[in-house]
mmCIF file of C-alpha atoms and ligand atoms in Angstrom:
data_model
loop_
_atom_site.group_PDB
_atom_site.id
_atom_site.type_symbol
_atom_site.label_atom_id
_atom_site.label_comp_id
_atom_site.label_asym_id
_atom_site.label_seq_id
_atom_site.Cartn_x
_atom_site.Cartn_y
_atom_site.Cartn_z
ATOM 1 C CA MET T 399 10.719 -103.144 199.580
ATOM 2 C CA GLY T 400 8.816 -103.283 202.869
ATOM 3 C CA LEU T 401 9.268 -100.804 205.707
ATOM 4 C CA HIS T 402 11.278 -103.263 207.806
ATOM 5 C CA ASP T 403 13.940 -103.678 205.127
ATOM 6 C CA GLN T 404 13.860 -100.052 204.090
ATOM 7 C CA TYR T 405 14.586 -98.801 207.624
ATOM 8 C CA GLY T 406 16.455 -101.813 209.027
ATOM 9 C CA LEU T 407 13.756 -102.704 211.587
ATOM 10 C CA THR T 408 13.175 -106.010 213.378
ATOM 11 C CA ARG T 409 10.610 -108.277 211.704
ATOM 12 C CA VAL T 410 8.005 -109.364 214.221
ATOM 13 C CA ILE T 411 5.430 -112.128 214.477
ATOM 14 C CA ASN T 412 3.066 -111.013 217.223
ATOM 15 C CA ALA T 413 1.336 -113.901 218.986
ATOM 16 C CA ARG T 414 0.925 -111.825 222.171
ATOM 17 C CA GLY T 415 -2.446 -110.255 221.379
ATOM 18 C CA PRO T 416 -3.031 -106.510 220.925
ATOM 19 C CA PHE T 417 0.254 -105.536 222.580
ATOM 20 C CA THR T 418 1.070 -101.816 222.462
ATOM 21 C CA PRO T 419 4.897 -102.182 222.392
ATOM 22 C CA LEU T 420 4.564 -104.187 219.142
ATOM 23 C CA GLY T 421 2.237 -101.830 217.276
ATOM 24 C CA VAL T 422 -0.946 -103.411 218.686
ATOM 25 C CA SER T 423 -2.881 -104.774 215.687
ATOM 26 C CA ARG T 424 -3.237 -105.063 211.939
ATOM 27 C CA SER T 425 -5.734 -102.955 210.044
ATOM 28 C CA THR T 426 -7.492 -104.499 207.072
ATOM 29 C CA ASP T 427 -6.766 -103.141 203.594
ATOM 30 C CA GLY T 428 -10.204 -101.501 203.682
ATOM 31 C CA VAL T 429 -9.484 -99.582 206.888
ATOM 32 C CA ALA T 430 -5.972 -98.711 205.676
ATOM 33 C CA SER T 431 -7.215 -97.246 202.398
ATOM 34 C CA VAL T 432 -9.902 -95.098 204.071
ATOM 35 C CA THR T 433 -7.278 -93.867 206.533
ATOM 36 C CA ALA T 434 -4.856 -93.051 203.714
ATOM 37 C CA GLU T 435 -7.548 -91.195 201.765
ATOM 38 C CA ALA T 436 -8.455 -89.142 204.853
ATOM 39 C CA LEU T 437 -4.879 -87.900 205.165
ATOM 40 C CA SER T 438 -4.983 -85.864 201.966
ATOM 41 C CA GLY T 439 -8.333 -84.143 202.565
ATOM 42 C CA PHE T 440 -9.722 -81.246 204.589
ATOM 43 C CA PHE T 441 -12.848 -81.818 206.629
ATOM 44 C CA VAL T 442 -15.064 -79.902 209.039
ATOM 45 C CA MET T 443 -13.937 -81.765 212.128
ATOM 46 C CA GLU T 444 -17.233 -81.207 213.971
ATOM 47 C CA GLU T 445 -19.050 -82.942 211.082
ATOM 48 C CA LEU T 446 -16.577 -85.787 211.266
ATOM 49 C CA LYS T 447 -17.117 -86.142 215.020
ATOM 50 C CA ASP T 448 -20.893 -86.131 214.489
ATOM 51 C CA LEU T 449 -20.442 -88.911 211.918
ATOM 52 C CA ALA T 450 -18.399 -90.905 214.464
ATOM 53 C CA ASP T 451 -21.047 -90.260 217.123
ATOM 54 C CA ARG T 452 -23.833 -91.617 214.875
ATOM 55 C CA THR T 453 -21.762 -94.584 213.719
ATOM 56 C CA ILE T 454 -20.787 -95.579 217.272
ATOM 57 C CA ALA T 455 -24.372 -95.169 218.521
ATOM 58 C CA GLU T 456 -25.687 -97.347 215.681
ATOM 59 C CA ALA T 457 -23.018 -100.001 216.206
ATOM 60 C CA THR T 458 -23.453 -100.259 219.979
ATOM 61 C CA GLY T 459 -27.048 -99.236 220.674
ATOM 62 C CA ALA T 460 -25.752 -96.514 223.021
ATOM 63 C CA GLU T 461 -27.132 -92.985 223.131
ATOM 64 C CA ALA T 462 -23.862 -91.444 221.913
ATOM 65 C CA GLY T 463 -20.173 -91.992 221.317
ATOM 66 C CA THR T 464 -17.040 -90.095 220.454
ATOM 67 C CA VAL T 465 -13.453 -90.705 219.446
ATOM 68 C CA VAL T 466 -10.445 -89.449 221.407
ATOM 69 C CA HIS T 467 -6.735 -90.089 220.958
ATOM 70 C CA CYS T 468 -6.614 -93.481 222.732
ATOM 71 C CA THR T 469 -8.232 -95.438 225.553
ATOM 72 C CA SER T 470 -5.968 -93.871 228.125
ATOM 73 C CA ALA T 471 -7.185 -90.450 226.938
ATOM 74 C CA GLY T 472 -10.739 -91.812 227.063
ATOM 75 C CA ILE T 473 -10.326 -92.637 230.760
ATOM 76 C CA THR T 474 -8.879 -89.207 231.598
ATOM 77 C CA LEU T 475 -11.536 -87.346 229.608
ATOM 78 C CA SER T 476 -14.412 -89.451 230.985
ATOM 79 C CA VAL T 477 -13.266 -88.637 234.513
ATOM 80 C CA ALA T 478 -12.929 -84.961 233.519
ATOM 81 C CA ALA T 479 -16.462 -85.019 232.061
ATOM 82 C CA SER T 480 -17.824 -86.342 235.347
ATOM 83 C CA MET T 481 -16.146 -83.407 237.118
ATOM 84 C CA THR T 482 -17.047 -80.566 234.757
ATOM 85 C CA GLY T 483 -20.335 -81.560 233.161
ATOM 86 C CA ALA T 484 -21.209 -78.960 230.520
ATOM 87 C CA SER T 485 -19.578 -76.053 232.372
ATOM 88 C CA GLN T 486 -17.092 -74.313 230.075
ATOM 89 C CA SER T 487 -15.435 -72.513 232.962
ATOM 90 C CA ARG T 488 -14.834 -75.851 234.700
ATOM 91 C CA VAL T 489 -13.444 -77.337 231.471
ATOM 92 C CA ALA T 490 -11.064 -74.389 231.199
ATOM 93 C CA ALA T 491 -10.014 -74.672 234.858
ATOM 94 C CA LEU T 492 -8.847 -78.312 234.975
ATOM 95 C CA PRO T 493 -6.542 -79.642 236.375
ATOM 96 C CA ASP T 494 -7.423 -76.983 238.965
ATOM 97 C CA THR T 495 -10.336 -78.765 240.640
ATOM 98 C CA ARG T 496 -11.471 -76.032 243.052
ATOM 99 C CA GLY T 497 -15.233 -76.173 243.508
ATOM 100 C CA MET T 498 -15.575 -79.544 241.722
ATOM 101 C CA PRO T 499 -16.079 -83.070 243.045
ATOM 102 C CA LYS T 500 -12.645 -84.624 242.773
ATOM 103 C CA THR T 501 -12.585 -88.088 244.302
ATOM 104 C CA VAL T 502 -12.564 -91.019 241.891
ATOM 105 C CA LEU T 503 -13.371 -94.340 243.541
ATOM 106 C CA LEU T 504 -11.950 -97.516 242.064
ATOM 107 C CA PRO T 505 -11.614 -101.065 243.381
ATOM 108 C CA ALA T 506 -8.005 -101.723 244.465
ATOM 109 C CA GLY T 507 -7.824 -104.749 242.140
ATOM 110 C CA HIS T 508 -8.843 -102.493 239.236
ATOM 111 C CA ALA T 509 -5.879 -100.171 239.736
ATOM 112 C CA VAL T 510 -4.211 -101.922 236.809
ATOM 113 C CA ASP T 511 -0.923 -101.179 235.107
ATOM 114 C CA TYR T 512 -1.175 -101.597 231.350
ATOM 115 C CA GLY T 513 2.216 -100.037 230.678
ATOM 116 C CA HIS T 514 1.569 -97.221 233.125
ATOM 117 C CA PRO T 515 -0.742 -97.082 236.133
ATOM 118 C CA ILE T 516 -4.392 -96.302 235.347
ATOM 119 C CA VAL T 517 -4.536 -94.088 238.457
ATOM 120 C CA GLN T 518 -2.263 -91.679 236.579
ATOM 121 C CA ASP T 519 -5.021 -91.241 233.959
ATOM 122 C CA VAL T 520 -7.216 -90.134 236.862
ATOM 123 C CA ARG T 521 -4.601 -87.837 238.427
ATOM 124 C CA LEU T 522 -4.032 -86.062 235.087
ATOM 125 C CA THR T 523 -7.433 -84.388 235.537
ATOM 126 C CA GLY T 524 -6.461 -83.108 238.984
ATOM 127 C CA ALA T 525 -8.715 -85.698 240.660
ATOM 128 C CA THR T 526 -7.635 -87.996 243.486
ATOM 129 C CA PRO T 527 -8.028 -91.749 243.019
ATOM 130 C CA VAL T 528 -9.265 -93.516 246.153
ATOM 131 C CA LEU T 529 -8.936 -97.304 246.208
ATOM 132 C CA VAL T 530 -11.692 -99.469 247.657
ATOM 133 C CA GLY T 531 -11.082 -102.922 249.165
ATOM 134 C CA SER T 532 -7.846 -104.835 248.571
ATOM 135 C CA ASP T 533 -6.129 -106.749 245.764
ATOM 136 C CA ALA T 534 -8.149 -109.792 246.866
ATOM 137 C CA GLY T 535 -11.416 -108.030 245.999
ATOM 138 C CA PHE T 536 -13.953 -105.665 247.507
ATOM 139 C CA THR T 537 -17.406 -105.828 248.985
ATOM 140 C CA LEU T 538 -20.355 -103.590 248.182
ATOM 141 C CA ASP T 539 -20.254 -102.461 251.832
ATOM 142 C CA GLU T 540 -16.699 -101.209 251.346
ATOM 143 C CA LEU T 541 -17.806 -99.404 248.200
ATOM 144 C CA GLU T 542 -20.753 -97.915 250.100
ATOM 145 C CA GLU T 543 -18.266 -96.491 252.628
ATOM 146 C CA GLY T 544 -16.349 -94.881 249.770
ATOM 147 C CA PHE T 545 -19.498 -93.116 248.630
ATOM 148 C CA ALA T 546 -19.884 -91.630 252.105
ATOM 149 C CA ARG T 547 -17.279 -89.039 251.059
ATOM 150 C CA PRO T 548 -18.821 -85.720 250.057
ATOM 151 C CA ASP T 549 -16.790 -85.109 246.909
ATOM 152 C CA VAL T 550 -17.069 -88.247 244.741
ATOM 153 C CA ALA T 551 -16.973 -87.452 240.996
ATOM 154 C CA CYS T 552 -17.345 -90.966 239.606
ATOM 155 C CA LEU T 553 -16.730 -94.670 240.028
ATOM 156 C CA LEU T 554 -14.088 -96.165 237.727
ATOM 157 C CA LEU T 555 -14.187 -99.904 236.928
ATOM 158 C CA VAL T 556 -11.981 -101.983 234.652
ATOM 159 C CA SER T 557 -12.853 -104.985 232.508
ATOM 160 C CA SER T 558 -9.554 -106.629 231.562
ATOM 161 C CA ARG T 559 -7.486 -109.727 232.205
ATOM 162 C CA LEU T 560 -5.171 -107.408 234.163
ATOM 163 C CA THR T 561 -7.577 -106.905 237.091
ATOM 164 C CA ARG T 562 -6.781 -108.667 240.365
ATOM 165 C CA GLY T 563 -9.022 -110.300 242.924
ATOM 166 C CA ASP T 564 -12.463 -111.839 242.784
ATOM 167 C CA ASP T 565 -14.617 -110.811 239.858
ATOM 168 C CA VAL T 566 -16.486 -107.685 240.760
ATOM 169 C CA PRO T 567 -20.225 -107.711 240.113
ATOM 170 C CA LEU T 568 -19.983 -104.741 237.734
ATOM 171 C CA ALA T 569 -23.737 -104.163 237.437
ATOM 172 C CA GLU T 570 -24.156 -104.078 241.228
ATOM 173 C CA ALA T 571 -21.255 -101.646 241.632
ATOM 174 C CA VAL T 572 -22.761 -99.414 238.913
ATOM 175 C CA ALA T 573 -26.182 -99.539 240.583
ATOM 176 C CA LEU T 574 -24.607 -98.512 243.889
ATOM 177 C CA ALA T 575 -22.923 -95.521 242.214
ATOM 178 C CA HIS T 576 -26.266 -94.514 240.722
ATOM 179 C CA ARG T 577 -27.965 -94.691 244.128
ATOM 180 C CA HIS T 578 -25.445 -92.051 245.207
ATOM 181 C CA GLY T 579 -26.093 -89.947 242.117
ATOM 182 C CA VAL T 580 -22.603 -90.608 240.720
ATOM 183 C CA PRO T 581 -21.751 -91.826 237.194
ATOM 184 C CA ALA T 582 -19.862 -95.073 236.600
ATOM 185 C CA ILE T 583 -17.167 -95.430 233.952
ATOM 186 C CA ILE T 584 -15.808 -98.754 232.691
ATOM 187 C CA ASP T 585 -12.408 -99.068 231.033
ATOM 188 C CA GLY T 586 -12.931 -101.979 228.649
ATOM 189 C CA ALA T 587 -9.911 -101.264 226.446
ATOM 190 C CA ALA T 588 -9.573 -104.674 224.786
ATOM 191 C CA GLN T 589 -13.241 -105.593 225.240
ATOM 192 C CA ASP T 590 -14.740 -103.959 222.147
ATOM 193 C CA PHE T 591 -16.379 -107.305 221.241
ATOM 194 C CA ARG T 592 -18.207 -107.129 224.595
ATOM 195 C CA VAL T 593 -19.132 -103.441 224.559
ATOM 196 C CA LYS T 594 -22.902 -104.077 224.553
ATOM 197 C CA GLU T 595 -22.496 -106.355 227.567
ATOM 198 C CA LEU T 596 -20.483 -103.663 229.390
ATOM 199 C CA LEU T 597 -23.088 -101.009 228.547
ATOM 200 C CA GLY T 598 -25.671 -103.512 229.798
ATOM 201 C CA THR T 599 -24.249 -103.139 233.325
ATOM 202 C CA GLY T 600 -25.829 -99.671 233.309
ATOM 203 C CA ALA T 601 -22.447 -97.920 233.096
ATOM 204 C CA ASP T 602 -22.706 -94.274 232.040
ATOM 205 C CA LEU T 603 -19.558 -94.366 229.896
ATOM 206 C CA VAL T 604 -17.547 -97.276 228.506
ATOM 207 C CA THR T 605 -14.155 -96.690 226.880
ATOM 208 C CA VAL T 606 -12.685 -99.147 224.400
ATOM 209 C CA SER T 607 -9.664 -99.087 222.153
ATOM 210 C CA GLY T 608 -9.919 -98.571 218.407
ATOM 211 C CA GLN T 609 -6.514 -100.068 217.678
ATOM 212 C CA LYS T 610 -6.885 -103.305 219.638
ATOM 213 C CA TYR T 611 -9.340 -105.860 218.205
ATOM 214 C CA LEU T 612 -11.260 -103.308 216.149
ATOM 215 C CA GLY T 613 -8.118 -102.733 214.061
ATOM 216 C CA SER T 614 -8.414 -98.979 213.427
ATOM 217 C CA PRO T 615 -5.549 -96.490 213.728
ATOM 218 C CA THR T 616 -4.808 -95.498 217.337
ATOM 219 C CA ALA T 617 -8.038 -94.215 218.881
ATOM 220 C CA GLY T 618 -10.202 -94.453 221.992
ATOM 221 C CA LEU T 619 -13.974 -94.767 221.754
ATOM 222 C CA VAL T 620 -16.016 -93.264 224.576
ATOM 223 C CA ILE T 621 -19.547 -94.644 224.478
ATOM 224 C CA GLY T 622 -22.666 -94.048 226.544
ATOM 225 C CA ARG T 623 -24.843 -91.278 227.963
ATOM 226 C CA GLY T 624 -25.415 -88.346 225.605
ATOM 227 C CA ASP T 625 -24.768 -85.535 228.099
ATOM 228 C CA LEU T 626 -21.548 -87.130 229.352
ATOM 229 C CA VAL T 627 -20.283 -87.838 225.822
ATOM 230 C CA ARG T 628 -20.910 -84.146 225.025
ATOM 231 C CA ALA T 629 -18.961 -83.260 228.178
ATOM 232 C CA VAL T 630 -16.092 -85.463 226.924
ATOM 233 C CA ARG T 631 -16.129 -83.622 223.592
ATOM 234 C CA ALA T 632 -16.138 -80.297 225.472
ATOM 235 C CA GLN T 633 -12.751 -81.173 227.039
ATOM 236 C CA GLU T 634 -11.096 -80.404 223.710
ATOM 237 C CA LYS T 635 -11.190 -76.751 224.798
ATOM 238 C CA GLY T 636 -9.323 -77.840 227.938
ATOM 239 C CA ILE T 637 -7.018 -80.708 228.905
ATOM 240 C CA GLY T 638 -8.388 -82.768 226.003
ATOM 241 C CA ARG T 639 -6.500 -80.659 223.462
ATOM 242 C CA ALA T 640 -3.485 -82.915 223.991
ATOM 243 C CA MET T 641 -5.660 -86.014 223.534
ATOM 244 C CA LYS T 642 -7.574 -85.165 220.389
ATOM 245 C CA PRO T 643 -8.293 -87.683 217.648
ATOM 246 C CA SER T 644 -6.829 -87.153 214.182
ATOM 247 C CA LYS T 645 -9.076 -87.030 211.120
ATOM 248 C CA GLU T 646 -7.520 -90.246 209.806
ATOM 249 C CA ALA T 647 -8.164 -92.012 213.109
ATOM 250 C CA ILE T 648 -11.837 -90.982 213.122
ATOM 251 C CA PHE T 649 -12.273 -92.207 209.538
ATOM 252 C CA GLY T 650 -10.435 -95.406 210.442
ATOM 253 C CA VAL T 651 -12.776 -96.032 213.398
ATOM 254 C CA VAL T 652 -15.873 -95.394 211.258
ATOM 255 C CA ALA T 653 -14.574 -97.755 208.554
ATOM 256 C CA ALA T 654 -13.639 -100.446 211.101
ATOM 257 C CA LEU T 655 -17.055 -100.278 212.801
ATOM 258 C CA ARG T 656 -18.816 -100.569 209.443
ATOM 259 C CA ALA T 657 -16.596 -103.484 208.429
ATOM 260 C CA ARG T 658 -17.312 -105.266 211.695
ATOM 261 C CA HIS T 659 -21.025 -104.749 211.146
ATOM 262 C CA GLU T 660 -20.696 -106.412 207.745
ATOM 263 C CA THR T 661 -18.580 -109.306 209.045
ATOM 264 C CA HIS T 662 -20.412 -112.589 209.482
ATOM 265 C CA GLN T 663 -19.533 -112.997 213.156
ATOM 266 C CA GLN T 664 -20.206 -116.737 213.355
ATOM 267 C CA ALA T 665 -18.077 -117.478 210.305
ATOM 268 C CA TRP T 666 -15.303 -115.302 211.725
ATOM 269 C CA GLU T 667 -15.389 -117.164 215.050
ATOM 270 C CA LYS T 668 -15.381 -120.505 213.257
ATOM 271 C CA GLU T 669 -12.288 -119.450 211.329
ATOM 272 C CA GLN T 670 -10.543 -118.456 214.596
ATOM 273 C CA HIS T 671 -11.355 -121.854 216.131
ATOM 274 C CA HIS T 672 -10.102 -123.629 213.034
ATOM 275 C CA LYS T 673 -6.856 -121.656 213.040
ATOM 276 C CA VAL T 674 -6.125 -122.412 216.705
ATOM 277 C CA ALA T 675 -7.138 -126.087 216.416
ATOM 278 C CA ARG T 676 -4.832 -126.592 213.414
ATOM 279 C CA PHE T 677 -1.944 -124.902 215.219
ATOM 280 C CA VAL T 678 -2.497 -126.923 218.390
ATOM 281 C CA GLU T 679 -2.662 -130.193 216.464
ATOM 282 C CA ARG T 680 0.676 -129.510 214.783
ATOM 283 C CA ALA T 681 2.392 -128.162 217.899
ATOM 284 C CA SER T 682 1.336 -131.270 219.843
ATOM 285 C CA GLY T 683 3.502 -133.409 217.587
ATOM 286 C CA LEU T 684 6.670 -131.616 218.686
ATOM 287 C CA ARG T 685 9.088 -133.207 221.126
ATOM 288 C CA GLY T 686 8.493 -132.089 224.731
ATOM 289 C CA ILE T 687 5.561 -129.851 223.849
ATOM 290 C CA SER T 688 1.918 -130.521 224.512
ATOM 291 C CA ALA T 689 -0.645 -128.058 223.242
ATOM 292 C CA ALA T 690 -4.255 -127.237 224.020
ATOM 293 C CA VAL T 691 -7.021 -124.934 222.843
ATOM 294 C CA VAL T 692 -8.028 -122.679 225.754
ATOM 295 C CA PRO T 693 -10.734 -119.994 225.966
ATOM 296 C CA ASP T 694 -9.960 -116.294 226.268
ATOM 297 C CA PRO T 695 -9.945 -115.515 230.014
ATOM 298 C CA THR T 696 -12.149 -112.427 229.607
ATOM 299 C CA GLY T 697 -14.800 -114.101 227.468
ATOM 300 C CA LEU T 698 -13.734 -112.729 224.074
ATOM 301 C CA PRO T 699 -15.140 -114.792 221.214
ATOM 302 C CA PHE T 700 -12.011 -116.675 220.148
ATOM 303 C CA PRO T 701 -9.679 -119.241 221.728
ATOM 304 C CA ARG T 702 -5.928 -119.199 222.293
ATOM 305 C CA ALA T 703 -3.259 -121.875 222.017
ATOM 306 C CA ARG T 704 -1.480 -122.978 225.182
ATOM 307 C CA LEU T 705 1.861 -124.779 224.987
ATOM 308 C CA SER T 706 3.091 -126.807 227.960
ATOM 309 C CA VAL T 707 6.802 -127.422 227.827
ATOM 310 C CA ASP T 708 8.398 -130.508 229.372
ATOM 311 C CA PRO T 709 12.037 -129.404 229.817
ATOM 312 C CA ALA T 710 13.366 -132.954 230.119
ATOM 313 C CA ALA T 711 11.971 -133.949 226.718
ATOM 314 C CA ALA T 712 12.209 -130.596 224.929
ATOM 315 C CA GLY T 713 15.734 -129.808 226.110
ATOM 316 C CA LEU T 714 14.709 -126.320 227.274
ATOM 317 C CA ASN T 715 12.131 -124.810 229.611
ATOM 318 C CA ALA T 716 9.271 -122.455 228.773
ATOM 319 C CA ALA T 717 11.194 -119.303 229.709
ATOM 320 C CA THR T 718 14.207 -120.256 227.591
ATOM 321 C CA LEU T 719 11.927 -121.188 224.711
ATOM 322 C CA ALA T 720 10.131 -117.809 224.885
ATOM 323 C CA LYS T 721 13.464 -115.999 224.906
ATOM 324 C CA ALA T 722 14.771 -118.044 221.970
ATOM 325 C CA LEU T 723 11.608 -117.380 219.943
ATOM 326 C CA GLN T 724 11.995 -113.671 220.562
ATOM 327 C CA SER T 725 15.664 -113.465 219.711
ATOM 328 C CA GLY T 726 15.362 -115.182 216.318
ATOM 329 C CA THR T 727 14.505 -113.719 212.922
ATOM 330 C CA PRO T 728 11.669 -112.918 212.613
ATOM 331 C CA SER T 729 11.255 -112.122 216.297
ATOM 332 C CA ILE T 730 8.334 -114.214 217.629
ATOM 333 C CA TRP T 731 6.476 -112.834 220.669
ATOM 334 C CA VAL T 732 4.236 -115.005 222.826
ATOM 335 C CA MET T 733 2.517 -114.482 226.218
ATOM 336 C CA ALA T 734 4.941 -115.710 228.840
ATOM 337 C CA HIS T 735 3.109 -114.729 232.053
ATOM 338 C CA ASP T 736 2.795 -118.419 233.007
ATOM 339 C CA GLN T 737 6.306 -119.447 231.932
ATOM 340 C CA ASP T 738 7.200 -120.388 235.522
ATOM 341 C CA LYS T 739 4.398 -122.963 235.351
ATOM 342 C CA GLY T 740 5.941 -124.279 232.130
ATOM 343 C CA GLU T 741 3.301 -122.662 229.918
ATOM 344 C CA LEU T 742 3.334 -120.246 226.988
ATOM 345 C CA THR T 743 0.161 -118.823 225.461
ATOM 346 C CA LEU T 744 -0.295 -117.689 221.860
ATOM 347 C CA GLU T 745 -3.064 -115.526 220.488
ATOM 348 C CA LEU T 746 -3.401 -116.109 216.772
ATOM 349 C CA VAL T 747 -6.150 -113.684 215.680
ATOM 350 C CA PRO T 748 -4.103 -111.343 213.444
ATOM 351 C CA LEU T 749 -1.673 -113.978 212.148
ATOM 352 C CA THR T 750 -1.643 -115.511 208.679
ATOM 353 C CA TYR T 751 -1.310 -119.263 208.109
ATOM 354 C CA GLN T 752 2.102 -118.577 206.626
ATOM 355 C CA GLU T 753 3.206 -116.889 209.850
ATOM 356 C CA LEU T 754 1.831 -119.787 211.885
ATOM 357 C CA ASP T 755 3.960 -122.159 209.852
ATOM 358 C CA VAL T 756 7.012 -120.021 210.596
ATOM 359 C CA VAL T 757 6.193 -120.259 214.327
ATOM 360 C CA LEU T 758 5.705 -124.045 214.104
ATOM 361 C CA GLY T 759 8.953 -124.410 212.166
ATOM 362 C CA ARG T 760 10.871 -122.480 214.799
ATOM 363 C CA LEU T 761 9.275 -124.444 217.657
ATOM 364 C CA ALA T 762 10.319 -127.655 215.908
ATOM 365 C CA GLU T 763 13.901 -126.441 215.511
ATOM 366 C CA LEU T 764 14.188 -125.236 219.117
ATOM 367 C CA SER T 765 12.683 -128.317 220.720
ATOM 368 C CA GLN T 766 15.148 -130.544 218.899
ATOM 369 C CA THR T 767 18.431 -128.775 219.561
HETATM 370 C C1 PLP A 1670 -4.538 -101.212 226.417
HETATM 371 C C2 PLP A 1670 -5.244 -100.781 227.647
HETATM 372 C C3 PLP A 1670 -5.438 -99.421 227.932
HETATM 373 C C4 PLP A 1670 -4.824 -98.329 227.135
HETATM 374 O O1 PLP A 1670 -5.200 -98.300 225.811
HETATM 375 P P1 PLP A 1670 -4.563 -97.204 224.816
HETATM 376 O O2 PLP A 1670 -5.572 -97.126 223.733
HETATM 377 O O3 PLP A 1670 -3.238 -97.733 224.403
HETATM 378 O O4 PLP A 1670 -4.443 -95.938 225.586
HETATM 379 C C5 PLP A 1670 -6.188 -99.085 229.040
HETATM 380 N N1 PLP A 1670 -6.712 -100.030 229.843
HETATM 381 C C6 PLP A 1670 -6.521 -101.332 229.643
HETATM 382 C C7 PLP A 1670 -7.129 -102.325 230.568
HETATM 383 C C8 PLP A 1670 -5.783 -101.763 228.520
HETATM 384 O O5 PLP A 1670 -5.601 -103.066 228.306
#
């Protein structure tokens, strides 16, 4: 008997992407078995962290990397590292910031809310987030003004579909921070496929999620400059104690990175395109629904399926359809952020063909009643 039946839990088909309230992602059997094996062993945790460091550096080309509890923890601990450096007394003092730089600059449109506000990750260290520009965007002149403050610890940037405003030239913002002698951190939680590109902006630290597309147990990877990664690790004797990675998560990350290295990326992408094209072709035949293959808005290497609902022909609008999908058994979750425009978006990466047929079957039922 599966866990859902055993504990009376709702069965879910997740076409919403790596969505935290639904358990984020699926690990492969390989990652799951390494994780399970880790649980029954003892390890010298420092050795395990050194293994993660080497594996992340090899996989990304960065100088160093480490694993913390999650991306959110990665943001907090990266900010803390920029405030404390290698000083053990500073690590022990946080969130008391006396004598440390404590302003964290971030573009206003990057003050995202991914279930909680990212500025709270900053405030947890004792630092003060200071927003630059407006939701519409920011200019490098406005950022320059921010750096005029005497106490700037770091610049925090976000690469996500959640950011608002004109696309920020990340590399130029990073270069500006460096001209002021300040490190730049990028939160690229769901952008693990693009981590080399994000490091290519010159950013000192990039944080990505283990449990999103990488498919490890819950973990945050902090990747970049050796001295700053060591300063992130040093936080475990301070505020990072509450954000530490488990042994099984570190093993899971190492296994997932190795598996990704062995994956034939082009074949994987071709399979994703095939899956979405097949789904779109079948969904297009349904009454009142037209479907299209659309690219990922952040440049991730797989497409999504977009359904446009014609309420007159389908007998229900996009919002009602999304609600009906969710309230059935199994509960089907789609991205409904454009439902007012009559559109629903589905991300199919973790789904099996069998699950896709269940989704198509339900769409057919709902658009004909
Ligand atoms: C998911 C997400 C996070 C948080 O990731 P966790 O690993 O759940 O802490 C942070 N930033 C962005 C942009 C995200 O999408």
